[in-house]
Amino acid sequence: MHITELFRQAVEKGSPCFSVEFLPPLKGEGTQRIFEGLDPLIEFPLVSVNVTYHREDVKYVERENGLLERHTVRRRPGTVGISAAINHRYGIEVVPHLICGGQSRYDIEDALIDLDFLGIHNVLALRGDNLRGEHSFRVHPSGHGHASELVAQVAQMNQGVFVDGEVEQCHNTDFCIGVAGYPEKHAESPNMEEDLRRLKEKIDAGAHYIVTQMSFDNQRILKFIERCRAIGIQVPIIPGLKPFATQSQLTMLPQIFHVDLPQALVQEVEQCRTNAQVRELGVEWAIAQGRELMAAGVPMLHFYTMGKTDNMVKIAKALF
Ligand code: FAD
């Protein structure tokens, strides 16, 4: 079932639901850890599982003569495979992420064909970040520079239009396409207005719904939704929440995700003496955020879980 349909059902029944995000296992690991994380969540109204996509990384090895040797490594391959495994085990919808970074349009098309064969009909279309050590996003010579172009490719494929245009008769795919939105603005965007204009381009290119970057501030999330509506974005918007979990996230989250942490949260984290206390605080903060958003009429929430879901179980118990 499409994510938009699950969203519509949650609105119609007046019964909120949620999705969670998982990383594919590290190379060499099996599926066990993912399943251990998901098993306890299945009893709740968990309607879909997103699986992130990780592009290649660059590793430098120092040779005896002091020169550095550059290696390309992939630490977390397998987004399509683990998505299919989750779907097969739980019968739940999965949303594999697709990125432009490092991919040609043919690579993307191949992945979409595999997903279609596997019965997976939801994707989240993203640009991806710069390769480590690169100052700006480098476009693959036959790939896409922005998520809107990737959205257009998937939307075209839904119409039976392939990259080389050679297929005369075909079975049309039926992908529901999600895109990323940024309540606190994307880091590279000159301002919020411009970022929203770019977001609207993704919707106009054929995207069906938006999942937001994490935000710890509901006022920003609700304002973002309001501004989207004001510029004519009518698709479902699913707020992304991250259960805060460690002291180090005080600096790490703003650095990596370019989000502000409310001062009240910072002060409370600073008062914690152990990471176990921070994790508990993160649960309480996420519950409070979820309650307030649901009271404001938000029918579906997306949680950035990093695999360990003991905190997510407590949040789900309190909210759903
Ligand atoms: P875009 O929509 O292309 O936007 C990127 C920047 O370019 C923005 O500043 C935008 O305003 C601007 N822009 C857009 N179109 C144009 C244009 N035509 N001309 C000029 N500027 C333009 N990354 C991964 O690598 N793997 C993942 O699995 C992953 N999952 C994510 C899930 C969610 C819900 C979110 C919010 C992010 C995720 N990311 C992931 C991170 C994401 O790839 C980065 O935030 C990336 O920097 C931007 O991706 P985007 O799809 O928003 O890009």
Short mmCIF file of C-alpha atoms and ligand atoms in Angstrom, two decimals:
data_model
loop_
_atom_site.label_atom_id
_atom_site.label_comp_id
_atom_site.label_asym_id
_atom_site.label_seq_id
_atom_site.Cartn_x
_atom_site.Cartn_y
_atom_site.Cartn_z
CA MET A 1 0.00 0.00 0.00
CA HIS A 2 1.21 3.51 -0.73
CA ILE A 3 2.36 5.71 2.15
CA THR A 4 -0.16 8.33 1.04
CA GLU A 5 -2.95 5.76 1.44
CA LEU A 6 -1.71 4.78 4.93
CA PHE A 7 -1.65 8.49 5.81
CA ARG A 8 -5.18 8.94 4.44
CA GLN A 9 -6.44 5.96 6.45
CA ALA A 10 -4.90 7.36 9.65
CA VAL A 11 -6.75 10.64 9.05
CA GLU A 12 -10.02 8.91 8.18
CA LYS A 13 -9.96 6.59 11.21
CA GLY A 14 -8.68 9.34 13.50
CA SER A 15 -6.03 6.89 14.59
CA PRO A 16 -2.43 8.12 14.34
CA CYS A 17 0.36 5.84 13.18
CA PHE A 18 4.11 5.97 12.70
CA SER A 19 7.08 4.89 10.63
CA VAL A 20 10.66 4.21 11.67
CA GLU A 21 13.96 4.53 9.90
CA PHE A 22 16.69 1.90 9.92
CA LEU A 23 20.18 1.77 8.48
CA PRO A 24 21.11 -1.34 6.45
CA PRO A 25 23.49 -3.65 8.34
CA LEU A 26 27.21 -2.95 8.10
CA LYS A 27 28.96 -5.07 5.49
CA GLY A 28 29.52 -8.52 7.00
CA GLU A 29 26.58 -8.30 9.41
CA GLY A 30 23.40 -10.32 8.96
CA THR A 31 19.78 -9.28 9.34
CA GLN A 32 19.52 -10.28 12.99
CA ARG A 33 20.07 -6.87 14.57
CA ILE A 34 17.48 -5.24 12.34
CA PHE A 35 14.91 -7.88 13.19
CA GLU A 36 15.72 -7.63 16.92
CA GLY A 37 15.04 -3.90 16.67
CA LEU A 38 11.81 -4.32 14.72
CA ASP A 39 10.27 -7.33 16.51
CA PRO A 40 9.11 -5.37 19.60
CA LEU A 41 7.59 -2.60 17.47
CA ILE A 42 5.29 -4.73 15.38
CA GLU A 43 2.47 -4.77 17.98
CA PHE A 44 2.11 -0.96 17.63
CA PRO A 45 0.59 0.94 14.68
CA LEU A 46 3.91 0.88 12.86
CA VAL A 47 2.88 1.20 9.22
CA SER A 48 6.19 1.39 7.40
CA VAL A 49 9.92 1.03 7.73
CA ASN A 50 12.32 3.31 5.88
CA VAL A 51 15.72 1.94 4.94
CA THR A 52 18.48 4.47 4.32
CA TYR A 53 20.87 4.35 1.39
CA HIS A 54 24.61 4.81 1.94
CA ARG A 55 26.86 5.80 -0.88
CA GLU A 56 30.48 4.81 -1.18
CA ASP A 57 33.02 6.24 1.23
CA VAL A 58 36.64 7.18 0.70
CA LYS A 59 39.43 5.65 2.75
CA TYR A 60 43.11 6.72 2.59
CA VAL A 61 45.84 4.18 3.37
CA GLU A 62 49.40 5.42 3.96
CA ARG A 63 51.99 3.57 1.86
CA GLU A 64 55.59 2.90 3.01
CA ASN A 65 56.89 5.80 0.93
CA GLY A 66 54.53 8.14 2.77
CA LEU A 67 52.16 8.58 -0.16
CA LEU A 68 48.46 8.12 0.46
CA GLU A 69 46.50 5.51 -1.46
CA ARG A 70 42.84 6.34 -2.07
CA HIS A 71 40.29 3.51 -1.74
CA THR A 72 36.58 3.57 -2.32
CA VAL A 73 34.66 1.43 0.16
CA ARG A 74 31.00 0.69 0.77
CA ARG A 75 30.18 0.06 4.40
CA ARG A 76 26.41 -0.33 4.26
CA PRO A 77 25.29 -1.81 0.94
CA GLY A 78 22.07 -3.76 0.63
CA THR A 79 19.23 -1.23 0.92
CA VAL A 80 17.08 -3.08 -1.63
CA GLY A 81 17.80 -6.51 -0.12
CA ILE A 82 17.15 -5.57 3.49
CA SER A 83 13.96 -3.73 2.46
CA ALA A 84 12.71 -6.90 0.78
CA ALA A 85 13.72 -8.99 3.81
CA ILE A 86 11.77 -6.72 6.18
CA ASN A 87 8.74 -6.71 3.89
CA HIS A 88 8.90 -10.50 3.60
CA ARG A 89 9.23 -11.11 7.34
CA TYR A 90 6.60 -8.68 8.65
CA GLY A 91 4.38 -8.00 5.63
CA ILE A 92 4.80 -4.33 6.47
CA GLU A 93 5.37 -1.56 3.91
CA VAL A 94 8.99 -0.59 3.39
CA VAL A 95 10.41 2.59 1.95
CA PRO A 96 13.89 2.16 0.53
CA HIS A 97 15.75 5.44 0.09
CA LEU A 98 17.17 6.25 -3.33
CA ILE A 99 19.91 8.81 -3.77
CA CYS A 100 21.45 10.66 -6.72
CA GLY A 101 24.99 10.62 -5.29
CA GLY A 102 27.30 8.20 -7.11
CA GLN A 103 24.48 6.81 -9.28
CA SER A 104 23.81 6.99 -12.98
CA ARG A 105 20.22 7.17 -14.21
CA TYR A 106 20.67 3.55 -15.38
CA ASP A 107 21.76 2.42 -11.88
CA ILE A 108 18.66 4.08 -10.47
CA GLU A 109 16.43 2.52 -13.11
CA ASP A 110 17.86 -0.94 -12.36
CA ALA A 111 17.17 -0.49 -8.65
CA LEU A 112 13.60 0.60 -9.40
CA ILE A 113 13.04 -2.43 -11.64
CA ASP A 114 14.28 -4.70 -8.83
CA LEU A 115 12.01 -2.97 -6.31
CA ASP A 116 9.02 -3.32 -8.60
CA PHE A 117 9.71 -7.06 -9.06
CA LEU A 118 9.95 -7.41 -5.28
CA GLY A 119 6.54 -5.80 -4.81
CA ILE A 120 7.95 -2.67 -3.16
CA HIS A 121 6.02 0.40 -4.30
CA ASN A 122 7.22 3.21 -2.05
CA VAL A 123 10.53 5.07 -2.31
CA LEU A 124 12.06 8.17 -0.74
CA ALA A 125 13.91 10.18 -3.40
CA LEU A 126 16.93 12.12 -2.15
CA ARG A 127 19.97 13.86 -3.51
CA GLY A 128 22.38 12.52 -0.87
CA ASP A 129 25.30 14.38 0.64
CA ASN A 130 28.77 15.20 -0.64
CA LEU A 131 31.29 12.42 -0.66
CA ARG A 132 33.54 12.71 2.41
CA GLY A 133 36.30 15.23 1.72
CA GLU A 134 34.42 16.92 -1.12
CA HIS A 135 33.32 20.52 -0.63
CA SER A 136 30.25 20.35 -2.79
CA PHE A 137 27.99 17.73 -4.26
CA ARG A 138 29.53 16.19 -7.39
CA VAL A 139 26.99 15.10 -9.95
CA HIS A 140 27.47 11.70 -11.57
CA PRO A 141 28.22 12.27 -15.29
CA SER A 142 24.98 10.55 -16.26
CA GLY A 143 23.09 11.11 -13.04
CA HIS A 144 21.07 13.78 -11.29
CA GLY A 145 22.14 16.97 -9.50
CA HIS A 146 18.99 17.41 -7.43
CA ALA A 147 16.29 15.25 -5.91
CA SER A 148 13.67 16.89 -8.16
CA GLU A 149 15.35 15.26 -11.19
CA LEU A 150 15.31 11.88 -9.45
CA VAL A 151 11.62 12.37 -8.64
CA ALA A 152 10.98 13.15 -12.31
CA GLN A 153 12.75 9.94 -13.34
CA VAL A 154 10.63 7.79 -11.03
CA ALA A 155 7.46 9.63 -12.09
CA GLN A 156 8.37 9.10 -15.75
CA MET A 157 8.96 5.42 -15.13
CA ASN A 158 5.47 5.24 -13.61
CA GLN A 159 4.31 6.53 -17.01
CA GLY A 160 6.29 3.82 -18.81
CA VAL A 161 9.13 6.14 -19.87
CA PHE A 162 12.57 4.60 -19.36
CA VAL A 163 16.00 6.26 -19.49
CA ASP A 164 16.84 5.17 -23.03
CA GLY A 165 13.23 5.40 -24.14
CA GLU A 166 13.48 2.08 -25.99
CA VAL A 167 10.65 0.16 -24.38
CA GLU A 168 7.58 0.05 -26.55
CA GLN A 169 5.17 -1.97 -24.45
CA CYS A 170 5.58 -2.18 -20.75
CA HIS A 171 4.06 -2.89 -17.42
CA ASN A 172 3.89 0.46 -15.66
CA THR A 173 5.41 0.76 -12.23
CA ASP A 174 3.38 2.40 -9.49
CA PHE A 175 5.83 4.02 -7.10
CA CYS A 176 4.63 6.39 -4.40
CA ILE A 177 7.42 8.94 -4.11
CA GLY A 178 8.43 10.66 -0.89
CA VAL A 179 10.90 13.55 -0.60
CA ALA A 180 12.77 15.31 2.20
CA GLY A 181 11.67 18.64 3.69
CA TYR A 182 13.58 20.81 6.15
CA PRO A 183 11.68 22.66 8.92
CA GLU A 184 14.97 24.35 9.85
CA LYS A 185 16.13 24.85 6.22
CA HIS A 186 18.59 22.73 4.27
CA ALA A 187 22.18 23.71 5.07
CA GLU A 188 23.04 24.75 1.52
CA SER A 189 19.94 26.80 0.91
CA PRO A 190 20.32 30.60 0.98
CA ASN A 191 17.08 31.05 2.93
CA MET A 192 13.87 29.31 3.96
CA GLU A 193 11.80 30.82 1.17
CA GLU A 194 14.17 29.49 -1.48
CA ASP A 195 14.31 26.07 0.18
CA LEU A 196 10.50 25.88 0.17
CA ARG A 197 10.42 26.90 -3.49
CA ARG A 198 12.81 24.01 -4.24
CA LEU A 199 10.65 21.68 -2.17
CA LYS A 200 7.63 22.67 -4.24
CA GLU A 201 9.62 21.84 -7.38
CA LYS A 202 9.97 18.28 -6.07
CA ILE A 203 6.21 18.04 -5.57
CA ASP A 204 5.56 19.54 -9.00
CA ALA A 205 7.97 16.97 -10.47
CA GLY A 206 5.71 14.21 -9.16
CA ALA A 207 6.48 13.59 -5.46
CA HIS A 208 3.50 12.42 -3.41
CA TYR A 209 4.51 13.21 0.17
CA ILE A 210 7.16 14.81 2.39
CA VAL A 211 9.09 13.46 5.38
CA THR A 212 10.85 16.12 7.37
CA GLN A 213 14.37 16.27 8.66
CA MET A 214 14.43 15.80 12.45
CA SER A 215 13.48 18.79 14.52
CA PHE A 216 13.26 19.02 18.30
CA ASP A 217 11.07 22.10 18.11
CA ASN A 218 7.37 21.62 17.32
CA GLN A 219 6.82 25.31 16.63
CA ARG A 220 9.28 25.06 13.75
CA ILE A 221 7.63 21.90 12.44
CA LEU A 222 4.13 23.39 12.56
CA LYS A 223 5.33 26.66 11.01
CA PHE A 224 7.01 24.65 8.23
CA ILE A 225 3.75 22.82 7.49
CA GLU A 226 1.90 26.15 7.48
CA ARG A 227 4.42 27.70 5.05
CA CYS A 228 4.23 24.66 2.76
CA ARG A 229 0.44 24.98 2.63
CA ALA A 230 0.74 28.72 1.98
CA ILE A 231 2.76 28.11 -1.20
CA GLY A 232 0.39 25.45 -2.48
CA ILE A 233 2.04 22.24 -1.26
CA GLN A 234 -0.96 20.07 -0.46
CA VAL A 235 0.65 16.61 -0.10
CA PRO A 236 0.92 14.78 3.25
CA ILE A 237 3.77 16.01 5.46
CA ILE A 238 5.17 13.55 8.00
CA PRO A 239 7.25 15.18 10.77
CA GLY A 240 10.53 13.47 11.60
CA LEU A 241 11.41 13.07 15.28
CA LYS A 242 14.60 11.74 16.77
CA PRO A 243 14.69 10.33 20.27
CA PHE A 244 17.72 12.09 21.78
CA ALA A 245 20.07 9.44 23.17
CA THR A 246 23.60 10.52 24.17
CA GLN A 247 25.48 13.52 25.56
CA SER A 248 27.62 13.65 22.43
CA GLN A 249 24.55 14.36 20.30
CA LEU A 250 24.53 17.87 21.77
CA THR A 251 27.26 18.76 19.28
CA MET A 252 26.91 15.93 16.77
CA LEU A 253 23.30 16.52 15.69
CA PRO A 254 23.72 20.25 14.92
CA GLN A 255 26.97 19.47 13.11
CA ILE A 256 25.66 16.64 10.93
CA PHE A 257 22.00 17.55 10.46
CA HIS A 258 22.15 21.35 10.81
CA VAL A 259 19.36 21.50 13.36
CA ASP A 260 19.07 23.70 16.43
CA LEU A 261 18.50 22.16 19.83
CA PRO A 262 16.05 24.06 22.04
CA GLN A 263 17.76 25.55 25.09
CA ALA A 264 15.41 23.69 27.46
CA LEU A 265 16.54 20.38 25.96
CA VAL A 266 20.21 21.36 26.11
CA GLN A 267 19.92 22.32 29.79
CA GLU A 268 18.16 19.08 30.68
CA VAL A 269 20.75 16.98 28.82
CA GLU A 270 23.55 18.83 30.59
CA GLN A 271 22.02 17.92 33.95
CA CYS A 272 22.09 14.19 33.14
CA ARG A 273 24.99 12.26 34.63
CA THR A 274 24.86 9.19 32.40
CA ASN A 275 23.82 8.38 28.85
CA ALA A 276 21.11 6.12 30.30
CA GLN A 277 19.58 9.26 31.83
CA VAL A 278 19.93 11.11 28.52
CA ARG A 279 18.17 8.24 26.75
CA GLU A 280 15.28 8.45 29.25
CA LEU A 281 15.09 12.20 28.75
CA GLY A 282 15.06 11.65 24.97
CA VAL A 283 12.08 9.33 25.39
CA GLU A 284 10.19 11.95 27.43
CA TRP A 285 11.01 14.72 24.94
CA ALA A 286 9.86 12.64 21.97
CA ILE A 287 6.63 11.67 23.76
CA ALA A 288 5.90 15.31 24.56
CA GLN A 289 6.65 16.33 20.98
CA GLY A 290 4.53 13.53 19.55
CA ARG A 291 1.56 14.34 21.83
CA GLU A 292 1.64 18.00 20.89
CA LEU A 293 1.90 17.30 17.16
CA MET A 294 -0.91 14.78 17.26
CA ALA A 295 -3.06 17.26 19.21
CA ALA A 296 -2.35 19.73 16.39
CA GLY A 297 -3.79 17.22 13.91
CA VAL A 298 -0.66 15.42 12.65
CA PRO A 299 -1.77 11.83 11.83
CA MET A 300 1.61 10.21 11.17
CA LEU A 301 5.06 10.57 12.70
CA HIS A 302 8.42 9.36 11.44
CA PHE A 303 11.06 8.31 13.98
CA TYR A 304 14.77 8.26 13.32
CA THR A 305 15.75 5.10 15.19
CA MET A 306 19.30 3.97 14.81
CA GLY A 307 18.63 0.26 15.26
CA LYS A 308 18.27 -0.07 19.05
CA THR A 309 14.58 0.37 19.74
CA ASP A 310 14.16 0.04 23.54
CA ASN A 311 13.46 3.80 23.62
CA MET A 312 11.11 3.59 20.64
CA VAL A 313 9.01 0.92 22.39
CA LYS A 314 8.45 3.28 25.33
CA ILE A 315 7.55 6.13 22.97
CA ALA A 316 5.13 3.96 21.00
CA LYS A 317 3.49 2.70 24.23
CA ALA A 318 2.89 6.25 25.37
CA LEU A 319 1.71 7.69 22.06
CA PHE A 320 -0.26 5.02 20.20
P1 FAD B 1 17.55 18.41 -2.83
O1 FAD B 1 16.08 18.45 -2.76
O2 FAD B 1 18.19 18.25 -4.17
O3 FAD B 1 18.08 19.77 -2.17
C1 FAD B 1 19.46 19.96 -1.86
C2 FAD B 1 19.77 21.46 -1.82
O4 FAD B 1 19.70 21.99 -3.14
C3 FAD B 1 18.77 22.28 -1.01
O5 FAD B 1 19.48 23.33 -0.42
C4 FAD B 1 17.78 22.80 -2.05
O6 FAD B 1 17.17 24.00 -1.61
C5 FAD B 1 18.70 23.01 -3.24
N1 FAD B 1 18.09 22.79 -4.55
C6 FAD B 1 17.15 21.88 -4.88
N2 FAD B 1 16.90 21.93 -6.21
C7 FAD B 1 17.72 22.88 -6.72
C8 FAD B 1 17.99 23.38 -8.03
N3 FAD B 1 17.31 22.92 -9.10
N4 FAD B 1 18.92 24.35 -8.19
C9 FAD B 1 19.61 24.82 -7.12
N5 FAD B 1 19.40 24.39 -5.86
C10 FAD B 1 18.49 23.44 -5.66
N6 FAD B 1 21.08 10.92 2.71
C11 FAD B 1 21.60 9.76 2.26
O7 FAD B 1 22.73 9.76 1.73
N7 FAD B 1 20.93 8.58 2.40
C12 FAD B 1 19.70 8.51 2.97
O8 FAD B 1 19.12 7.44 3.08
C13 FAD B 1 19.11 9.72 3.43
N8 FAD B 1 17.87 9.73 3.99
C14 FAD B 1 17.28 10.93 4.35
C15 FAD B 1 15.96 10.93 4.84
C16 FAD B 1 15.34 12.11 5.20
C17 FAD B 1 13.91 12.09 5.67
C18 FAD B 1 16.06 13.34 5.12
C19 FAD B 1 15.43 14.64 5.55
C20 FAD B 1 17.37 13.34 4.64
C21 FAD B 1 18.00 12.15 4.25
N9 FAD B 1 19.30 12.13 3.72
C22 FAD B 1 19.85 10.94 3.28
C23 FAD B 1 20.10 13.35 3.65
C24 FAD B 1 19.92 14.09 2.31
O9 FAD B 1 20.45 13.30 1.28
C25 FAD B 1 20.68 15.41 2.44
O10 FAD B 1 20.00 16.27 3.33
C26 FAD B 1 21.02 16.11 1.14
O11 FAD B 1 21.98 17.12 1.42
C27 FAD B 1 19.85 16.80 0.45
O12 FAD B 1 18.97 15.91 -0.05
P2 FAD B 1 17.57 16.41 -0.71
O13 FAD B 1 16.93 15.22 -1.25
O14 FAD B 1 16.83 17.25 0.24
O15 FAD B 1 18.17 17.32 -1.90
#
